[in-house]
Backbone as numpy.savetxt, mean C-alpha at the origin, in Angstrom:
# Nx Ny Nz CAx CAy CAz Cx Cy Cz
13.49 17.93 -5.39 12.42 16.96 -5.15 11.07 17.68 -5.19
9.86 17.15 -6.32 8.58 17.60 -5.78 8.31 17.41 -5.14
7.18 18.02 -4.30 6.30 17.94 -3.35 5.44 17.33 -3.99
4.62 16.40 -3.36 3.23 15.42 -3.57 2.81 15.34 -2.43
1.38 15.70 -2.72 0.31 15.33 -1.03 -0.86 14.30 -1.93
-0.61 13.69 -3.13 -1.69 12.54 -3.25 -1.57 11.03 -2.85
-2.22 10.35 -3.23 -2.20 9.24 -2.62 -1.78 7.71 -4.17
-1.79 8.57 -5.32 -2.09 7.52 -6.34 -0.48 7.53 -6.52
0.43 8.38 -6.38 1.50 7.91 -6.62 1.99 8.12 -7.72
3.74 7.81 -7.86 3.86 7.56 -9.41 5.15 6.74 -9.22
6.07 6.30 -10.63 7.36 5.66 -10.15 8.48 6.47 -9.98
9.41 5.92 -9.09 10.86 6.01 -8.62 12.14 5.44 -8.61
12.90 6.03 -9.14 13.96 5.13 -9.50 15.45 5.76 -8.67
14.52 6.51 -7.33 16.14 6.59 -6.61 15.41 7.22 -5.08
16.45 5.90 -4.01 15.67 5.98 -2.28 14.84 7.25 -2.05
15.16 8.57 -2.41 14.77 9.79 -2.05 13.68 10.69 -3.10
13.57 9.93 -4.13 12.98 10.12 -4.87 11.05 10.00 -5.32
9.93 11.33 -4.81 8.80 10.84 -4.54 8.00 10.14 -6.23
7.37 9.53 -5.38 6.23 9.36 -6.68 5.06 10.62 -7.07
6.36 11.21 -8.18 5.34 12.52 -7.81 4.67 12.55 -9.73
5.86 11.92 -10.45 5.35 12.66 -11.77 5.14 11.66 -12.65
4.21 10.63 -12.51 3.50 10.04 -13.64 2.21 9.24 -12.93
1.45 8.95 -14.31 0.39 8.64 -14.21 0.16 7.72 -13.14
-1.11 8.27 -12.34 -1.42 7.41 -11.12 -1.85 5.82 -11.89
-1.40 5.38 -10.35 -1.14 3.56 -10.73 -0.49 2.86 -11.40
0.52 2.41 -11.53 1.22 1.36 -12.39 1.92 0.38 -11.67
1.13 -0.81 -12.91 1.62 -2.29 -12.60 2.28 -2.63 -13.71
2.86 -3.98 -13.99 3.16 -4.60 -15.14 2.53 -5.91 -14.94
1.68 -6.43 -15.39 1.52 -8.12 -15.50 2.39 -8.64 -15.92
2.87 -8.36 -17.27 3.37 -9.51 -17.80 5.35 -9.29 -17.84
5.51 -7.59 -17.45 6.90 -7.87 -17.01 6.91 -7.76 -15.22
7.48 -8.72 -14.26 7.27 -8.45 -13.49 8.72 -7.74 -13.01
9.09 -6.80 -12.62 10.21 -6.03 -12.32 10.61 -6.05 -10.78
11.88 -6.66 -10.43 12.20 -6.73 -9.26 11.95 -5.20 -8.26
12.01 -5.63 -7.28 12.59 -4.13 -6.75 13.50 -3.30 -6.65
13.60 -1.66 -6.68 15.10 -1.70 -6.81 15.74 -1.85 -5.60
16.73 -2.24 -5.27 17.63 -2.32 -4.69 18.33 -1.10 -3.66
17.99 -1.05 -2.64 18.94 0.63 -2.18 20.05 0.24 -1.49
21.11 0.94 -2.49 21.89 0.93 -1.87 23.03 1.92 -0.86
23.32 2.24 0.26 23.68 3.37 0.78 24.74 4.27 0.51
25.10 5.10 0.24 26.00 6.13 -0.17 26.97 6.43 1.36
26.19 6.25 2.09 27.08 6.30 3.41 26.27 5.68 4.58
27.01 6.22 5.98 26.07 6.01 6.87 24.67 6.42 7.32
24.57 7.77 6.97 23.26 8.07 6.93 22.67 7.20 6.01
22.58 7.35 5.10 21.74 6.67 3.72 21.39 5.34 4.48
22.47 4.33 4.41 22.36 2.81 5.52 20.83 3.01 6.48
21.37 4.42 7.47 20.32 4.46 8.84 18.78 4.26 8.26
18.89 5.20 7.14 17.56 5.80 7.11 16.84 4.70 6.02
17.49 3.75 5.17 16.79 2.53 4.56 17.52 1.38 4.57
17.63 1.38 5.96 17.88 -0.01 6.75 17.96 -1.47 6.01
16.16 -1.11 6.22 14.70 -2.31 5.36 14.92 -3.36 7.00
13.60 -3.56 6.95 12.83 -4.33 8.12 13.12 -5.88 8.20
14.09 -6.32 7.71 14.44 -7.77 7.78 14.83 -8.14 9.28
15.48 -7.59 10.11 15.87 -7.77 11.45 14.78 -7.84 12.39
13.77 -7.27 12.40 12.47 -7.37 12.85 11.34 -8.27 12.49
11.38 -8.44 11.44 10.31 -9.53 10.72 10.91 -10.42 11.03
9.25 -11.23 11.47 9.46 -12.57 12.59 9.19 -13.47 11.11
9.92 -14.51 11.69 10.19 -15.85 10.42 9.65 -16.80 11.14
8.68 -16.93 12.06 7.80 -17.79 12.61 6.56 -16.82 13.42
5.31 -17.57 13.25 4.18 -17.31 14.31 3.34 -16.54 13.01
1.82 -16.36 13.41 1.27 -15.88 12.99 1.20 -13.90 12.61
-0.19 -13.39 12.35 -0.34 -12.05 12.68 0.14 -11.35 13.90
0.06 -12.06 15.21 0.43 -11.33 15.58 1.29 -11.14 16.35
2.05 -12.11 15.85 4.03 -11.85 16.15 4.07 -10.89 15.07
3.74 -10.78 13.78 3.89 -9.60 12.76 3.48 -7.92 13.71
2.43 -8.36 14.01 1.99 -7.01 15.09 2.88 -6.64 16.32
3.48 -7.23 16.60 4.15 -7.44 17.90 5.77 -6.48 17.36
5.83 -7.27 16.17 7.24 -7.02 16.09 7.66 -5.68 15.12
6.43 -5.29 14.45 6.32 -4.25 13.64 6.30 -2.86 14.57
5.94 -2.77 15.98 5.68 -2.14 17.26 7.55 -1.37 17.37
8.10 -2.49 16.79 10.21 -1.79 17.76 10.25 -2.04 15.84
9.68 -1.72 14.89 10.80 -1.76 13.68 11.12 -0.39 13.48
12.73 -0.60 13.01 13.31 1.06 12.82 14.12 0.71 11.10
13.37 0.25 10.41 13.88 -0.35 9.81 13.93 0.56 8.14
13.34 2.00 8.63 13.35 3.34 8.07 13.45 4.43 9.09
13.39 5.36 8.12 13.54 6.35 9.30 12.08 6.82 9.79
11.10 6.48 8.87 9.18 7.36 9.02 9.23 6.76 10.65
9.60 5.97 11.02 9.15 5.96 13.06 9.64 7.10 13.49
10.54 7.63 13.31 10.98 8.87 14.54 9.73 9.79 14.47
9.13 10.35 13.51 8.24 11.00 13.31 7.11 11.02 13.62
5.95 9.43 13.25 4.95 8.95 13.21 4.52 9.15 14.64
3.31 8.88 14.70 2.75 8.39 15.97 2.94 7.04 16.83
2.29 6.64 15.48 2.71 4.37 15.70 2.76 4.35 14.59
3.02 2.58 14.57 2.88 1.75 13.48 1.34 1.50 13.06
1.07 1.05 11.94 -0.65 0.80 11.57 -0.40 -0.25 11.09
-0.57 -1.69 11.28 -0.43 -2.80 11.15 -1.68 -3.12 10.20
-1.59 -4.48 9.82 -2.46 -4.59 8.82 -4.21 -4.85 9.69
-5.26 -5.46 9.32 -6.49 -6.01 10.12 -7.06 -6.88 9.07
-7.65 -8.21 9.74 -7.98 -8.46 9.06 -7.94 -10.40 9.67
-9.12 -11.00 9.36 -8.52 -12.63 9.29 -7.14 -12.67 8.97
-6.71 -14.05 9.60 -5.59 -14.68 8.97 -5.85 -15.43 8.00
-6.77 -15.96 7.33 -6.98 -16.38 6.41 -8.24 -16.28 5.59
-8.03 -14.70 5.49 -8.76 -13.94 4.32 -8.68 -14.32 2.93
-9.34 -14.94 1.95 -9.18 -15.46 1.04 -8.63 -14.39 -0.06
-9.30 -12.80 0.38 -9.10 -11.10 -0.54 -8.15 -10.48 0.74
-7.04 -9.98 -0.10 -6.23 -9.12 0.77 -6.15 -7.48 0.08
-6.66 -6.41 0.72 -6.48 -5.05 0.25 -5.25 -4.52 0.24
-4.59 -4.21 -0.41 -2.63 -3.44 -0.14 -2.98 -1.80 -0.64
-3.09 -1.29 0.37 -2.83 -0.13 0.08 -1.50 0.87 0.16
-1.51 2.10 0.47 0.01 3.06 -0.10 0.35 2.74 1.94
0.05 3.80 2.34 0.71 4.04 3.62 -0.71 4.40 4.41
-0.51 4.31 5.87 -1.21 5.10 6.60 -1.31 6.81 6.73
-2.62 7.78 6.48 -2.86 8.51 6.79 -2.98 9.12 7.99
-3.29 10.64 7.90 -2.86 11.31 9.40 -3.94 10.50 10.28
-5.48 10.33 10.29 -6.39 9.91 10.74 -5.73 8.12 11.46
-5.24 7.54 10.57 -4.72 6.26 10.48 -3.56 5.94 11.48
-2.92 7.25 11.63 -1.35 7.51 12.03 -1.65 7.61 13.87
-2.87 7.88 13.73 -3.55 8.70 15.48 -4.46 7.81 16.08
-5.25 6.73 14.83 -5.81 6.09 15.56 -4.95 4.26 16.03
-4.16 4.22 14.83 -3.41 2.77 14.72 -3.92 1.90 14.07
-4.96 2.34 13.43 -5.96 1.21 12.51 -5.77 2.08 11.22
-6.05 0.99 10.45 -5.69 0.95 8.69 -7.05 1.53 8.32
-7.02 2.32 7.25 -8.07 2.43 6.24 -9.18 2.84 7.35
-9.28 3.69 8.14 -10.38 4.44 9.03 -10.13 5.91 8.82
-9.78 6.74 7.84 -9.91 7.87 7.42 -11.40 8.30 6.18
-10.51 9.26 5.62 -11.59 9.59 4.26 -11.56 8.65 3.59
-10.55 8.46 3.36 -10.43 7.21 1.91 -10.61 6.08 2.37
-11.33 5.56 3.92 -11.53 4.27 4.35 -13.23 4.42 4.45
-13.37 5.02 4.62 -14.54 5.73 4.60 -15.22 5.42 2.91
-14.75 5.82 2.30 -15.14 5.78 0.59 -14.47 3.94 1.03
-13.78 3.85 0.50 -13.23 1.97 0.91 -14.80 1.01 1.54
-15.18 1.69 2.41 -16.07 0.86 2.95 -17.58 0.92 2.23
-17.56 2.60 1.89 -18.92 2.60 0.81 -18.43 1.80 -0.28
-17.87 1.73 -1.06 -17.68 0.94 -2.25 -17.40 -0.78 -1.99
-16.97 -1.04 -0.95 -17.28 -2.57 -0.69 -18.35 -3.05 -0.75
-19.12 -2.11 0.24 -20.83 -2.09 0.53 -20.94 -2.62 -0.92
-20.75 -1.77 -1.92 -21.77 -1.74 -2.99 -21.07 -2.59 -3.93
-20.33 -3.37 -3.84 -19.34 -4.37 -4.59 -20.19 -5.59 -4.07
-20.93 -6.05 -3.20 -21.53 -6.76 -2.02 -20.13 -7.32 -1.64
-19.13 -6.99 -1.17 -17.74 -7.41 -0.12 -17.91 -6.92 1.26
-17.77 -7.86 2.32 -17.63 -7.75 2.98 -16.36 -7.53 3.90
-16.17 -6.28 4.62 -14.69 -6.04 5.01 -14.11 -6.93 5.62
-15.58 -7.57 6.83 -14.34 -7.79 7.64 -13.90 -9.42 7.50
-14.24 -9.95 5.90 -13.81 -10.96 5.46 -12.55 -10.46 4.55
-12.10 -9.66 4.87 -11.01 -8.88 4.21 -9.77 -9.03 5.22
-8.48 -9.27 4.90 -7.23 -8.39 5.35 -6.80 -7.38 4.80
-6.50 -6.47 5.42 -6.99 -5.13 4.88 -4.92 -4.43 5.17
-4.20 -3.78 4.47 -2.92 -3.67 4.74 -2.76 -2.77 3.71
-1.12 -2.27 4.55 -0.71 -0.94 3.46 0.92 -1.60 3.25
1.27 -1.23 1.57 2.76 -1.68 1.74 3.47 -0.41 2.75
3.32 0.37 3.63 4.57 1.09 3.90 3.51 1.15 5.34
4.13 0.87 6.39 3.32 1.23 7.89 3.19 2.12 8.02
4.27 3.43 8.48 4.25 4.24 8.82 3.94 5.34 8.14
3.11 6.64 8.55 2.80 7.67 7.92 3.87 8.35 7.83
4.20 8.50 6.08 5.23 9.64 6.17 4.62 11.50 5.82
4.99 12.79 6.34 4.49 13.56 6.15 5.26 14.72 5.94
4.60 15.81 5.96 5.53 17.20 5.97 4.57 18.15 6.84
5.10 19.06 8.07 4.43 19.82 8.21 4.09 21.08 7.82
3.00 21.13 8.19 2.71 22.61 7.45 1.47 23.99 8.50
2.84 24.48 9.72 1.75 24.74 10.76 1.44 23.96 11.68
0.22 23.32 12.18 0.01 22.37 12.80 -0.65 21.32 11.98
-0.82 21.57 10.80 -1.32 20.46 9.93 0.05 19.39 9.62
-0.25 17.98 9.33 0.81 17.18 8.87 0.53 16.88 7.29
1.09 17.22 6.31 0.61 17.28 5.07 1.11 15.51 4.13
0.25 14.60 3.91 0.39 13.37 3.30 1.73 13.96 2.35
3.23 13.24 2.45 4.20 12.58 1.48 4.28 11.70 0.98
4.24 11.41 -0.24 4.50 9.99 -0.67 5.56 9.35 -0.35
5.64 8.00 -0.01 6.65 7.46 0.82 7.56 7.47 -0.83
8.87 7.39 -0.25 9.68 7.47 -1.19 10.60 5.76 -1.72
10.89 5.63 -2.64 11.34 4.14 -3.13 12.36 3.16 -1.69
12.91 4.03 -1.29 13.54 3.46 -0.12 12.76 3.02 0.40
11.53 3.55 1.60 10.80 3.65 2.56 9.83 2.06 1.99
9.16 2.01 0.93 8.62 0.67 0.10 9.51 -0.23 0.09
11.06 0.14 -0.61 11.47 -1.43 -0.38 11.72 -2.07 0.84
12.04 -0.72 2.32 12.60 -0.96 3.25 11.47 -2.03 4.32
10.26 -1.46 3.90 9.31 -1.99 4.32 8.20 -3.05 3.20
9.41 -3.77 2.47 8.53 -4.88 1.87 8.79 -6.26 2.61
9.72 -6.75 3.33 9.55 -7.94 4.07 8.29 -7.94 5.00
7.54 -6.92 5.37 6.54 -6.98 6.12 5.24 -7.51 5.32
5.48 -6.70 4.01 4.33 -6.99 3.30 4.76 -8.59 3.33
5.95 -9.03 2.56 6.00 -10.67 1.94 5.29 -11.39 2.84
5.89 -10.71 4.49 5.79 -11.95 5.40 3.85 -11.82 6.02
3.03 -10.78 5.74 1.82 -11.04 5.60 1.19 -11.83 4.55
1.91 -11.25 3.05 1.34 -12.42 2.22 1.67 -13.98 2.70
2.87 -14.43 3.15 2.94 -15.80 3.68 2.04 -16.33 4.40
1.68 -15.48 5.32 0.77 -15.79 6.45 -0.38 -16.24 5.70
-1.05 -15.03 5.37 -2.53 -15.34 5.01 -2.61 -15.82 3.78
-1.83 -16.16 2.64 -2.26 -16.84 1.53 -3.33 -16.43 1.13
-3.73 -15.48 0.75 -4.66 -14.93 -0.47 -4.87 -15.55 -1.37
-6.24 -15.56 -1.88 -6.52 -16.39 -3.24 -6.42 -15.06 -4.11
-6.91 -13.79 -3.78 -6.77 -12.46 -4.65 -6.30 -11.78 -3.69
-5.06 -10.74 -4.68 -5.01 -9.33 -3.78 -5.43 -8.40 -4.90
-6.24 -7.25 -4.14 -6.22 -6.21 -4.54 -5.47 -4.94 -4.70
-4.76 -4.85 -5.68 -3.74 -3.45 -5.69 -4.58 -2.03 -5.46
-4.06 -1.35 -4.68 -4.86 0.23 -4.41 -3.44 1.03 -4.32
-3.65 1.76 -5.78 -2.84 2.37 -6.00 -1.62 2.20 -6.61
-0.34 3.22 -6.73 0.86 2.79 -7.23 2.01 2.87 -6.30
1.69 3.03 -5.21 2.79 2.33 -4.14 2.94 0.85 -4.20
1.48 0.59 -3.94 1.31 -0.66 -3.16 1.45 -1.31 -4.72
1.25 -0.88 -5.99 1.64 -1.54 -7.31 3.33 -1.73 -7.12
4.12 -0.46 -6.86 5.65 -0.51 -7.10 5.77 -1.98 -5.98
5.30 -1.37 -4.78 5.69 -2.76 -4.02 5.57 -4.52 -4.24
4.56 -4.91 -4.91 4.05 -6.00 -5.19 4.39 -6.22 -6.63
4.81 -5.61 -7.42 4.80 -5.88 -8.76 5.84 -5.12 -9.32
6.20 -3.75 -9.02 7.15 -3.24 -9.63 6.88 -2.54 -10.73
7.85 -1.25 -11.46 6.94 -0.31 -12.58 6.52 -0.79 -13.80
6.00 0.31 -14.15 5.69 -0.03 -15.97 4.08 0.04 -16.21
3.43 -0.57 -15.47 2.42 -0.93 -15.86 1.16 -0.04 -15.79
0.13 0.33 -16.77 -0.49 1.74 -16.39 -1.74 1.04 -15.89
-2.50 1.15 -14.69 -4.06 0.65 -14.19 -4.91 1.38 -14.71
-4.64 2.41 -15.38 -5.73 3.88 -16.28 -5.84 2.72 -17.32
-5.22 2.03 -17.96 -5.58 0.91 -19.28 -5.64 -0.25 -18.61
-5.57 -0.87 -17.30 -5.90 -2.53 -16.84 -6.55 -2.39 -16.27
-6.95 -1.16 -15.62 -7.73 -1.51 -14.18 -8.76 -2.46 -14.29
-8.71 -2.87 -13.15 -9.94 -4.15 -13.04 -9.59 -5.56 -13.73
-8.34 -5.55 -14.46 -8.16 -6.60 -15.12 -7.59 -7.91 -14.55
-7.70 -9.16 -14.22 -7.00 -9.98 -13.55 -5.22 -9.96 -13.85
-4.72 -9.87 -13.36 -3.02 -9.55 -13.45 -2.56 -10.87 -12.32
-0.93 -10.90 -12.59 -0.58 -12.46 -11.52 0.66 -11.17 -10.93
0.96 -11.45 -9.45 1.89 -10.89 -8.91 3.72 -11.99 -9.18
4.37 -11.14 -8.88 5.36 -12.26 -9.43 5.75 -13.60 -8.62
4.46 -13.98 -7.32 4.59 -15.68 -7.31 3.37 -16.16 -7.59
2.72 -15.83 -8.69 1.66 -16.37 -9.36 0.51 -15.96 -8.46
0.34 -15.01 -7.32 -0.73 -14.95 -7.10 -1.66 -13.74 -7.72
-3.29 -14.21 -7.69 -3.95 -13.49 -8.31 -3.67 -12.00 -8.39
-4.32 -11.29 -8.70 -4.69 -9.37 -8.16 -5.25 -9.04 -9.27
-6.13 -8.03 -8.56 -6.62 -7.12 -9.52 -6.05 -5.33 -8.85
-5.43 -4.85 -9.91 -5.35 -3.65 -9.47 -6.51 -2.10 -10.10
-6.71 -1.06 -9.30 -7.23 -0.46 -9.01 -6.95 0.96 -8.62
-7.34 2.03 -8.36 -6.92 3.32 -7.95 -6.75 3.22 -6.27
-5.96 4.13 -5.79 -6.54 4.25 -3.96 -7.56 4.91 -4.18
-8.43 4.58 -2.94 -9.63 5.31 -2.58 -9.62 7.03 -2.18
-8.34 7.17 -2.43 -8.31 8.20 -1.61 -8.15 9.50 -3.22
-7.86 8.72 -4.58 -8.44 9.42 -5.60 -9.72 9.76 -6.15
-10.35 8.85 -5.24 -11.71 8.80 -5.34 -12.25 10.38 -4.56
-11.89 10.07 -3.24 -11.87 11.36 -2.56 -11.87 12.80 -3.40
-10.79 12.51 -4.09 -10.40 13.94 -4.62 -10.98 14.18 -5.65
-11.53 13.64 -6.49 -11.95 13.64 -7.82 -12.82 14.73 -7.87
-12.86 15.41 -8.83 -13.67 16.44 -9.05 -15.23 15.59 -10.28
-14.87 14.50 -10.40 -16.10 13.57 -10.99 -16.23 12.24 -10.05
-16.77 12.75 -8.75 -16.63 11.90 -8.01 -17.89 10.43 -8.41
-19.34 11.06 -8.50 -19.84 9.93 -8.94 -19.66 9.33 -9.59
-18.68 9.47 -10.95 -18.27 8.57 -11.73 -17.29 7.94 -11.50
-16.23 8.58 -10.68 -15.02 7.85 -10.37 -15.42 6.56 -9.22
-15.99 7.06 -8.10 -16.96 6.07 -6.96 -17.49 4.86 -8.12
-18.23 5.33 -8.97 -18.96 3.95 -9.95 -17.69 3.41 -10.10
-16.43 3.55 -11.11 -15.62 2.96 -11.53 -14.57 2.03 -10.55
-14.75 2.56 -9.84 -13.98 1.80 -8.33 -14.80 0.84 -7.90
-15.96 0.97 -7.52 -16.73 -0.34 -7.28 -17.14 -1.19 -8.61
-16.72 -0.87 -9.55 -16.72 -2.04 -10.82 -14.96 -2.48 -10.76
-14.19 -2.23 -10.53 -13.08 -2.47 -9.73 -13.33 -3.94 -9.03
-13.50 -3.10 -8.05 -13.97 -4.23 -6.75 -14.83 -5.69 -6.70
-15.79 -4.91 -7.72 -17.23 -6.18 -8.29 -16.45 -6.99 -9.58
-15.18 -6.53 -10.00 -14.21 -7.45 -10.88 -13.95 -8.66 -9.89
-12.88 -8.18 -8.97 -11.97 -8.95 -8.04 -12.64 -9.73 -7.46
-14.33 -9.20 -6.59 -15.08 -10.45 -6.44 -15.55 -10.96 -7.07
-15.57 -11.25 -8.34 -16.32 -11.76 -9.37 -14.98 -13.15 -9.28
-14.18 -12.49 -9.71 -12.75 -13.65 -9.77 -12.50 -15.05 -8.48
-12.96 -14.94 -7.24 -13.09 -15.36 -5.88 -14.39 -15.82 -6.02
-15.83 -16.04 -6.97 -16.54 -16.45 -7.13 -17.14 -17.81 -8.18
């Protein structure tokens, strides 16, 4: 298995398997590809990608979702983590953000998208004229998964298990809040919502349909933005991103 400490991801086609070796971001519009399926090899395998269906509440708003996301073991990333990082945001945010997972910053405080790359997230809204906190703001995978290194915790990409295990959380937020657009950030939160194939280096910004017809525009995480060694240009290209998706909601 490679090691990956980025945030853009790539695809996976087995539970243990990171998104380590292809091009950051991919969606498909027009094929929409189920998820895969995990299935367990034994009992361990079972423990460790459960998937969060036993926990996800099938009535009440956000925050029976918050409530109940608090006891999910429905992977193994809780034994590890700090908490859960639940999504924020209205319940009926018309723009929903899906990002990869919570970061170490994210993992310590319990709030979404308050690191570096929330940080860049919030400058580039600014300048999109979006306002956050007309946003629901969410990651497909709650929990921070990591590796240590010393006393540092080094970002893992959650692995295909850990996404599907934790996609009833996502569905059952999209139910809730009914989005008129979501925004894809990244290729987690692409595998999760849409499934592989699709490259955002050739769509980005393009209107795409998720596979129950709802809008999205997908996009890079912010947190490539971070890293970029052409950051002013990459920062521009992300908020023409963003100034797409609100353009679409306008």
């Amino acid at each position: 298995m490679q090691e990956y400490d980025g945030w853009t991801g790539a695809a996976m086609t087995h539970p243990e398997t990171d998104l380590a070796d292809i091009d950051p971001i991919q969606l498909k519009p027009i094929e929409h590809v189920q998820p895969v399926p995990v299935r367990g090899t034994g009992s361990r395998m079972d423990e460790k990608f459960a998937g969060a269906e036993a926990w996800v509440p099938s009535r009440g708003g956000l925050p029976k979702v918050e409530a109940g996301l608090a006891d999910c073991r429905g992977c193994d990333l809780w034994e590890n983590a700090e908490q859960v990082v639940p999504g924020d945001g209205p319940a009926k945010a018309r723009m929903m953000l899906v990002g990869e997972q919570p970061g170490d910053v994210e993992d310590k405080a319990g709030r979404v998208f308050v690191g570096p790359a929330g940080r860049v997230l919030d400058k580039a809204l600014v300048a999109a004229g979006i306002d956050r906190d007309d946003l629901y703001v969410t990651n497909a995978v709650k929990h921070f998964r990591f590796e240590r290194r010393g006393k540092r915790r080094i970002h893992k990409t959650p692995a295909v298990g850990h996404i599907v295990a934790c996609g009833p959380w996502l569905t059952r937020e999209l139910e809730i809040v009914k989005p008129a657009l979501v925004v894809v950030l990244g290729a987690v939160a692409a595998r999760a919502l849409i499934g592989t194939g699709f490259k955002v280096t050739e769509h980005r910004g393009e209107p795409v349909e998720l596979p129950d017809g709802t809008a999205a525009v997908a996009t890079v995480h912010p947190s490539a933005v971070v890293r970029s060694d052409e950051y002013r240009r990459d920062f521009g290209l992300f908020v023409d991103d963003l100034r797409a998706a609100a353009a679409l909601l306008s």
